[in-house]
């Protein structure tokens, strides 16, 4: 269920970036500040996510303070996890801080964990919050895309294209590990766009035997080099476990490349800047309408708002047709 509040008194909005940083967060902050200014609303930015609300660590934001940031990766407001916010007493103090600072509503740019905090904050203290999905993982139910995903995929893809050059020159098997602890959206997008021979994602079980069979099959068909893409899974370094299993059980020597944090940084792509700008604008609009306990998103090329609870309770599925396509095209 979405929330509703009386927005006729809306004067000051607080914005923060929470959880992991994602390229495009700055473009969203810029859009929020400039849209708010257009409607004569004040904006403050809290530093390091929920931590900034707890510590009253904030900066006033005006159109000139967000100049020259649309092209910058990371977030000028700093991101981060805040364990303290899980404590109801701390949340009570945080709500008190917002009253003191005369902040009427919040815009939270982050992932589903941050949305959980936002939903609880609304339920307990009636702090109106609207979420903007910002995570490179793209694993938020209720939106086809999140801020940062497109850039992260492009970054990983650039690396894969380089690896393919060396894989082809030396007739090698490479395993490239991309980010994605619980979700394989980056791995499947990168796998398809990078022409990977196989992908490994947390959503789909795999057997080493069948991978060995498919590598042997592709060698039989004349392939001399292969790239396998794996999501990191529960712990980074999964690619090494895969390489070891392929060596022991199939006699294959695979080279491993773990892309790690380079996927997080860098200048946001045009797609992410455009998405973040639209989400920022929408976030302010929703607050002006008195809507809260929701997040803004895009579904089938339409901008939509969805209750935060849905992002918290539902899991976004990988499209199985997409996986089949990767398999067919790798033959
Ligand atoms: P993301 O938003 O990228 O999914 P996290 O899962 O780390 O990142 O969540 C970011 C922050 O959101 C946490 O550090 C915490 O401050 C807040 N948060 C997450 N879950 C809860 C919860 N159940 N109650 C209150 N706050 C939460």
CSV table of C-alpha atoms and ligand atoms in Angstrom, one decimal:
chain,number,residue,atom,x,y,z
A,1,UNK,CA,0.0,0.0,0.0
A,2,UNK,CA,1.3,3.4,-0.9
A,3,UNK,CA,1.2,6.2,1.7
A,4,UNK,CA,-0.4,9.6,1.5
A,5,UNK,CA,0.5,12.8,3.4
A,6,UNK,CA,-0.6,16.5,3.4
A,7,UNK,CA,1.8,18.1,0.9
A,8,UNK,CA,0.3,21.6,1.1
A,9,UNK,CA,2.9,22.5,3.8
A,10,UNK,CA,5.8,20.9,1.9
A,11,UNK,CA,8.8,23.3,2.1
A,12,UNK,CA,11.9,21.3,2.6
A,13,UNK,CA,13.1,18.0,1.2
A,14,UNK,CA,16.0,15.9,2.4
A,15,UNK,CA,17.9,13.7,0.0
A,16,UNK,CA,20.4,11.0,0.7
A,17,UNK,CA,22.2,8.1,-1.1
A,18,UNK,CA,22.3,4.9,0.8
A,19,UNK,CA,23.8,1.4,0.4
A,20,UNK,CA,26.4,0.9,-2.4
A,21,UNK,CA,27.1,3.8,-4.7
A,22,UNK,CA,26.1,3.6,-8.4
A,23,UNK,CA,27.0,5.8,-11.4
A,24,UNK,CA,24.2,8.2,-12.0
A,25,UNK,CA,23.4,9.0,-8.4
A,26,UNK,CA,24.8,12.5,-8.9
A,27,UNK,CA,22.6,13.0,-11.9
A,28,UNK,CA,19.6,12.1,-9.7
A,29,UNK,CA,20.7,14.5,-7.0
A,30,UNK,CA,21.1,17.3,-9.5
A,31,UNK,CA,17.6,16.6,-11.0
A,32,UNK,CA,16.0,16.6,-7.5
A,33,UNK,CA,17.7,19.8,-6.5
A,34,UNK,CA,16.8,21.7,-9.7
A,35,UNK,CA,13.2,20.4,-9.8
A,36,UNK,CA,12.7,21.3,-6.2
A,37,UNK,CA,14.2,24.8,-6.9
A,38,UNK,CA,11.8,25.1,-9.8
A,39,UNK,CA,8.9,24.7,-7.4
A,40,UNK,CA,10.5,26.9,-4.7
A,41,UNK,CA,11.3,24.0,-2.4
A,42,UNK,CA,14.4,23.9,-0.2
A,43,UNK,CA,16.7,20.9,-0.3
A,44,UNK,CA,19.3,19.5,2.1
A,45,UNK,CA,21.6,16.6,1.4
A,46,UNK,CA,22.4,14.1,4.2
A,47,UNK,CA,25.9,12.7,4.1
A,48,UNK,CA,26.5,8.9,4.1
A,49,UNK,CA,22.9,7.8,3.9
A,50,UNK,CA,20.9,7.2,7.1
A,51,UNK,CA,24.1,8.0,9.1
A,52,UNK,CA,23.7,11.7,8.0
A,53,UNK,CA,20.2,11.9,9.4
A,54,UNK,CA,21.2,10.3,12.7
A,55,UNK,CA,24.2,12.7,13.1
A,56,UNK,CA,22.5,15.8,11.6
A,57,UNK,CA,25.3,15.8,9.0
A,58,UNK,CA,23.9,17.6,6.0
A,59,UNK,CA,24.6,20.3,3.4
A,60,UNK,CA,22.1,22.8,1.9
A,61,UNK,CA,21.8,22.1,-1.8
A,62,UNK,CA,21.0,24.8,-4.4
A,63,UNK,CA,21.2,24.7,-8.2
A,64,UNK,CA,24.8,25.9,-8.2
A,65,UNK,CA,25.9,23.3,-5.7
A,66,UNK,CA,25.0,20.5,-8.1
A,67,UNK,CA,26.7,22.1,-11.1
A,68,UNK,CA,29.2,20.0,-13.0
A,69,UNK,CA,28.3,16.7,-11.3
A,70,UNK,CA,26.0,15.1,-14.0
A,71,UNK,CA,29.0,13.3,-15.5
A,72,UNK,CA,30.6,12.2,-12.3
A,73,UNK,CA,30.5,8.7,-10.9
A,74,UNK,CA,30.0,7.9,-7.2
A,75,UNK,CA,27.9,10.3,-5.1
A,76,UNK,CA,28.7,13.8,-3.8
A,77,UNK,CA,26.6,13.0,-0.8
A,78,UNK,CA,28.7,9.8,0.0
A,79,UNK,CA,26.9,6.5,0.3
A,80,UNK,CA,27.2,3.8,2.9
A,81,UNK,CA,25.5,1.3,5.1
A,82,UNK,CA,24.3,2.3,8.5
A,83,UNK,CA,23.8,-0.6,11.0
A,84,UNK,CA,22.6,1.9,13.7
A,85,UNK,CA,19.4,2.6,11.7
A,86,UNK,CA,18.2,-1.0,12.4
A,87,UNK,CA,17.7,0.2,16.0
A,88,UNK,CA,14.1,1.6,16.7
A,89,UNK,CA,15.5,4.0,19.3
A,90,UNK,CA,18.0,5.4,16.8
A,91,UNK,CA,15.2,5.8,14.2
A,92,UNK,CA,13.1,7.7,16.8
A,93,UNK,CA,16.0,10.1,17.3
A,94,UNK,CA,16.5,10.4,13.6
A,95,UNK,CA,12.9,11.3,13.1
A,96,UNK,CA,13.3,13.9,15.9
A,97,UNK,CA,16.3,15.4,14.1
A,98,UNK,CA,14.2,15.8,10.9
A,99,UNK,CA,11.5,17.7,12.8
A,100,UNK,CA,14.1,19.9,14.4
A,101,UNK,CA,15.6,20.6,10.9
A,102,UNK,CA,12.1,21.2,9.5
A,103,UNK,CA,12.7,18.6,6.8
A,104,UNK,CA,9.2,17.7,5.7
A,105,UNK,CA,9.9,14.7,3.4
A,106,UNK,CA,12.8,12.6,2.1
A,107,UNK,CA,14.0,11.2,-1.2
A,108,UNK,CA,16.1,8.0,-0.7
A,109,UNK,CA,18.4,6.9,-3.6
A,110,UNK,CA,19.4,3.3,-3.0
A,111,UNK,CA,18.7,-0.4,-3.2
A,112,UNK,CA,16.0,-2.6,-1.6
A,113,UNK,CA,17.8,-2.6,1.8
A,114,UNK,CA,17.6,1.2,1.8
A,115,UNK,CA,13.9,1.0,0.8
A,116,UNK,CA,13.3,-1.3,3.8
A,117,UNK,CA,14.6,1.4,6.1
A,118,UNK,CA,12.5,4.0,4.3
A,119,UNK,CA,9.3,1.9,4.6
A,120,UNK,CA,9.9,1.3,8.4
A,121,UNK,CA,10.6,5.0,8.9
A,122,UNK,CA,7.3,5.9,7.3
A,123,UNK,CA,5.4,3.3,9.3
A,124,UNK,CA,6.9,4.2,12.6
A,125,UNK,CA,7.2,8.0,12.4
A,126,UNK,CA,5.2,9.1,9.4
A,127,UNK,CA,8.3,10.6,7.7
A,128,UNK,CA,7.1,10.8,4.1
A,129,UNK,CA,9.7,9.1,1.8
A,130,UNK,CA,9.9,8.3,-1.9
A,131,UNK,CA,12.6,6.0,-3.1
A,132,UNK,CA,14.7,6.2,-6.3
A,133,UNK,CA,16.2,2.8,-7.3
A,134,UNK,CA,19.9,3.2,-7.4
A,135,UNK,CA,22.0,0.1,-7.6
A,136,UNK,CA,24.3,-1.4,-10.2
A,137,UNK,CA,22.7,-4.8,-9.6
A,138,UNK,CA,19.3,-4.0,-11.2
A,139,UNK,CA,17.7,-6.4,-8.7
A,140,UNK,CA,14.7,-4.3,-7.6
A,141,UNK,CA,11.2,-5.6,-8.2
A,142,UNK,CA,8.9,-3.1,-9.8
A,143,UNK,CA,11.3,-1.4,-12.2
A,144,UNK,CA,13.0,-2.7,-15.3
A,145,UNK,CA,16.0,-0.6,-14.7
A,146,UNK,CA,17.9,1.0,-11.9
A,147,UNK,CA,20.3,3.9,-11.8
A,148,UNK,CA,23.9,2.5,-12.4
A,149,UNK,CA,23.1,-0.8,-14.1
A,150,UNK,CA,23.7,0.3,-17.6
A,151,UNK,CA,27.0,1.9,-16.8
A,152,UNK,CA,28.2,-1.1,-14.8
A,153,UNK,CA,27.3,-3.4,-17.7
A,154,UNK,CA,29.1,-1.2,-20.2
A,155,UNK,CA,32.2,-1.1,-18.0
A,156,UNK,CA,32.3,-4.9,-17.6
A,157,UNK,CA,31.7,-5.2,-21.3
A,158,UNK,CA,34.6,-3.1,-22.2
A,159,UNK,CA,36.8,-5.4,-20.1
A,160,UNK,CA,35.4,-8.5,-21.7
A,161,UNK,CA,36.0,-7.2,-25.2
A,162,UNK,CA,39.7,-6.7,-24.2
A,163,UNK,CA,39.9,-10.2,-22.6
A,164,UNK,CA,38.4,-11.7,-25.8
A,165,UNK,CA,41.3,-10.3,-27.8
A,166,UNK,CA,43.8,-12.0,-25.6
A,167,UNK,CA,41.7,-15.2,-25.3
A,168,UNK,CA,41.5,-15.4,-29.1
A,169,UNK,CA,45.2,-14.7,-29.6
A,170,UNK,CA,46.2,-17.5,-27.2
A,171,UNK,CA,43.3,-20.0,-27.7
A,172,UNK,CA,42.4,-19.6,-24.1
A,173,UNK,CA,39.5,-20.3,-21.8
A,174,UNK,CA,38.7,-17.3,-19.6
A,175,UNK,CA,36.3,-17.0,-16.6
A,176,UNK,CA,35.3,-13.5,-16.0
A,177,UNK,CA,33.6,-12.7,-12.7
A,178,UNK,CA,31.2,-9.7,-12.5
A,179,UNK,CA,29.3,-8.3,-9.6
A,180,UNK,CA,26.0,-9.7,-8.4
A,181,UNK,CA,25.7,-11.4,-5.0
A,182,UNK,CA,22.1,-12.6,-5.1
A,183,UNK,CA,21.3,-11.7,-8.7
A,184,UNK,CA,22.6,-12.4,-12.2
A,185,UNK,CA,21.3,-9.3,-14.0
A,186,UNK,CA,24.8,-7.9,-14.7
A,187,UNK,CA,26.2,-11.4,-15.6
A,188,UNK,CA,23.4,-12.1,-18.0
A,189,UNK,CA,23.4,-8.7,-19.7
A,190,UNK,CA,27.2,-8.8,-20.0
A,191,UNK,CA,27.1,-12.5,-21.1
A,192,UNK,CA,24.7,-11.7,-23.9
A,193,UNK,CA,26.3,-8.4,-25.1
A,194,UNK,CA,29.8,-9.9,-24.7
A,195,UNK,CA,29.1,-13.1,-26.6
A,196,UNK,CA,30.0,-15.3,-23.7
A,197,UNK,CA,29.9,-19.1,-24.2
A,198,UNK,CA,28.2,-19.7,-20.8
A,199,UNK,CA,27.0,-17.7,-17.8
A,200,UNK,CA,26.7,-18.7,-14.1
A,201,UNK,CA,24.2,-16.8,-12.0
A,202,UNK,CA,22.8,-17.3,-8.5
A,203,UNK,CA,19.3,-17.9,-9.8
A,204,UNK,CA,20.2,-21.0,-11.9
A,205,UNK,CA,21.8,-24.1,-10.7
A,206,UNK,CA,24.6,-25.5,-12.8
A,207,UNK,CA,26.6,-28.7,-13.0
A,208,UNK,CA,30.3,-28.8,-13.7
A,209,UNK,CA,29.8,-31.9,-15.8
A,210,UNK,CA,27.4,-30.1,-18.2
A,211,UNK,CA,29.8,-27.2,-18.5
A,212,UNK,CA,32.6,-29.5,-19.4
A,213,UNK,CA,30.4,-31.2,-21.9
A,214,UNK,CA,29.5,-27.9,-23.5
A,215,UNK,CA,33.1,-26.7,-23.6
A,216,UNK,CA,34.1,-30.0,-25.3
A,217,UNK,CA,31.2,-29.6,-27.7
A,218,UNK,CA,32.3,-26.1,-28.7
A,219,UNK,CA,35.9,-27.3,-29.2
A,220,UNK,CA,34.5,-30.1,-31.4
A,221,UNK,CA,32.7,-27.4,-33.4
A,222,UNK,CA,36.0,-25.5,-34.0
A,223,UNK,CA,36.0,-22.9,-31.1
A,224,UNK,CA,39.5,-22.3,-30.0
A,225,UNK,CA,38.8,-19.8,-27.2
A,226,UNK,CA,35.8,-19.3,-24.8
A,227,UNK,CA,34.7,-16.8,-22.3
A,228,UNK,CA,32.5,-17.8,-19.4
A,229,UNK,CA,30.9,-15.1,-17.3
A,230,UNK,CA,30.0,-15.7,-13.6
A,231,UNK,CA,28.2,-13.5,-11.1
A,232,UNK,CA,30.3,-13.3,-7.9
A,233,UNK,CA,27.6,-15.1,-5.8
A,234,UNK,CA,27.9,-15.1,-2.0
A,235,UNK,CA,31.6,-14.4,-1.9
A,236,UNK,CA,33.9,-12.8,-4.5
A,237,UNK,CA,36.3,-15.3,-6.0
A,238,UNK,CA,33.7,-17.8,-7.2
A,239,UNK,CA,35.5,-17.8,-10.6
A,240,UNK,CA,38.6,-19.4,-8.9
A,241,UNK,CA,36.4,-22.2,-7.6
A,242,UNK,CA,34.9,-22.8,-11.1
A,243,UNK,CA,38.4,-22.8,-12.7
A,244,UNK,CA,39.6,-25.3,-10.1
A,245,UNK,CA,36.6,-27.6,-10.7
A,246,UNK,CA,37.1,-27.4,-14.5
A,247,UNK,CA,40.8,-28.2,-14.1
A,248,UNK,CA,40.2,-31.2,-11.8
A,249,UNK,CA,37.2,-32.7,-13.5
A,250,UNK,CA,37.8,-31.7,-17.1
A,251,UNK,CA,41.5,-31.1,-17.4
A,252,UNK,CA,40.9,-27.5,-18.7
A,253,UNK,CA,43.2,-24.6,-17.8
A,254,UNK,CA,41.1,-21.5,-17.4
A,255,UNK,CA,42.4,-18.0,-16.8
A,256,UNK,CA,40.4,-16.0,-14.2
A,257,UNK,CA,39.7,-12.3,-14.3
A,258,UNK,CA,37.7,-10.7,-11.4
A,259,UNK,CA,36.4,-7.3,-12.4
A,260,UNK,CA,35.4,-6.3,-8.8
A,261,UNK,CA,34.9,-2.7,-7.9
A,262,UNK,CA,35.9,-1.2,-11.2
A,263,UNK,CA,32.3,-1.9,-12.2
A,264,UNK,CA,31.0,0.5,-9.6
A,265,UNK,CA,32.9,3.7,-10.6
A,266,UNK,CA,33.2,5.8,-13.7
A,267,UNK,CA,31.3,8.4,-15.5
A,268,UNK,CA,27.6,7.4,-15.9
A,269,UNK,CA,26.4,6.4,-19.4
A,270,UNK,CA,23.9,8.5,-21.2
A,271,UNK,CA,21.2,6.0,-20.4
A,272,UNK,CA,21.9,6.2,-16.7
A,273,UNK,CA,22.1,10.0,-16.7
A,274,UNK,CA,18.7,10.2,-18.5
A,275,UNK,CA,17.1,7.6,-16.2
A,276,UNK,CA,18.5,9.3,-13.1
A,277,UNK,CA,17.3,12.8,-14.3
A,278,UNK,CA,13.8,11.4,-14.9
A,279,UNK,CA,13.7,9.6,-11.6
A,280,UNK,CA,14.9,12.7,-9.7
A,281,UNK,CA,12.2,14.8,-11.3
A,282,UNK,CA,9.5,12.1,-10.6
A,283,UNK,CA,10.5,11.8,-7.0
A,284,UNK,CA,9.9,15.5,-6.3
A,285,UNK,CA,6.6,15.4,-8.3
A,286,UNK,CA,5.4,12.5,-6.2
A,287,UNK,CA,6.1,14.3,-3.0
A,288,UNK,CA,4.3,17.4,-4.3
A,289,UNK,CA,1.3,15.2,-4.9
A,290,UNK,CA,1.4,13.9,-1.3
A,291,UNK,CA,2.4,10.4,-2.4
A,292,UNK,CA,4.9,8.5,-0.3
A,293,UNK,CA,6.0,5.0,0.9
A,294,UNK,CA,6.6,4.4,-2.8
A,295,UNK,CA,9.5,4.3,-5.2
A,296,UNK,CA,9.7,5.5,-8.8
A,297,UNK,CA,10.6,3.2,-11.6
A,298,UNK,CA,10.2,2.3,-15.3
A,299,UNK,CA,8.2,-0.6,-16.6
A,300,UNK,CA,7.8,-1.4,-20.3
A,301,UNK,CA,9.0,2.1,-21.1
A,302,UNK,CA,6.4,3.8,-18.9
A,303,UNK,CA,7.3,5.6,-15.7
A,304,UNK,CA,5.5,4.1,-12.7
A,305,UNK,CA,5.4,4.3,-8.9
A,306,UNK,CA,5.2,1.2,-6.8
A,307,UNK,CA,4.7,0.7,-3.0
A,308,UNK,CA,8.0,0.2,-1.2
A,309,UNK,CA,6.6,-2.9,0.3
A,310,UNK,CA,6.6,-4.6,-3.1
A,311,UNK,CA,10.3,-4.0,-3.6
A,312,UNK,CA,10.9,-5.4,-0.2
A,313,UNK,CA,8.7,-8.5,-0.4
A,314,UNK,CA,9.0,-9.5,-4.0
A,315,UNK,CA,12.0,-10.8,-6.0
A,316,UNK,CA,12.6,-9.7,-9.5
A,317,UNK,CA,13.1,-12.7,-11.8
A,318,UNK,CA,15.6,-13.1,-14.6
A,319,UNK,CA,13.8,-13.5,-17.8
A,320,UNK,CA,14.3,-17.2,-18.8
A,321,UNK,CA,14.0,-16.4,-22.5
A,322,UNK,CA,17.0,-14.2,-22.1
A,323,UNK,CA,19.0,-17.1,-20.7
A,324,UNK,CA,17.9,-19.3,-23.6
A,325,UNK,CA,19.0,-16.7,-26.0
A,326,UNK,CA,22.5,-16.6,-24.6
A,327,UNK,CA,22.6,-20.4,-24.9
A,328,UNK,CA,21.4,-20.4,-28.5
A,329,UNK,CA,23.7,-17.6,-29.6
A,330,UNK,CA,26.8,-19.2,-28.1
A,331,UNK,CA,26.6,-22.2,-30.3
B,1,LIG,P1,21.1,-1.4,-0.5
B,1,LIG,O1,20.1,-0.2,-0.3
B,1,LIG,O2,22.1,-1.1,-1.6
B,1,LIG,O3,20.3,-2.7,-0.7
B,1,LIG,P2,21.8,-2.3,2.2
B,1,LIG,O4,21.0,-3.5,2.1
B,1,LIG,O5,23.1,-2.3,2.8
B,1,LIG,O6,22.0,-1.6,0.8
B,1,LIG,O7,20.9,-1.2,3.0
B,1,LIG,C1,21.3,0.1,3.2
B,1,LIG,C2,20.9,0.7,4.5
B,1,LIG,O8,19.5,0.7,4.6
B,1,LIG,C3,21.4,-0.2,5.7
B,1,LIG,O9,22.7,0.1,6.1
B,1,LIG,C4,20.5,0.4,6.8
B,1,LIG,O10,20.9,1.7,7.2
B,1,LIG,C5,19.1,0.5,6.0
B,1,LIG,N1,18.3,-0.7,6.2
B,1,LIG,C6,18.4,-1.8,5.6
B,1,LIG,N2,17.5,-2.7,6.1
B,1,LIG,C7,16.9,-2.1,7.1
B,1,LIG,C8,15.9,-2.5,8.1
B,1,LIG,N3,15.4,-3.7,8.1
B,1,LIG,N4,15.5,-1.6,9.0
B,1,LIG,C9,16.0,-0.3,9.0
B,1,LIG,N5,17.0,0.1,8.1
B,1,LIG,C10,17.4,-0.8,7.2
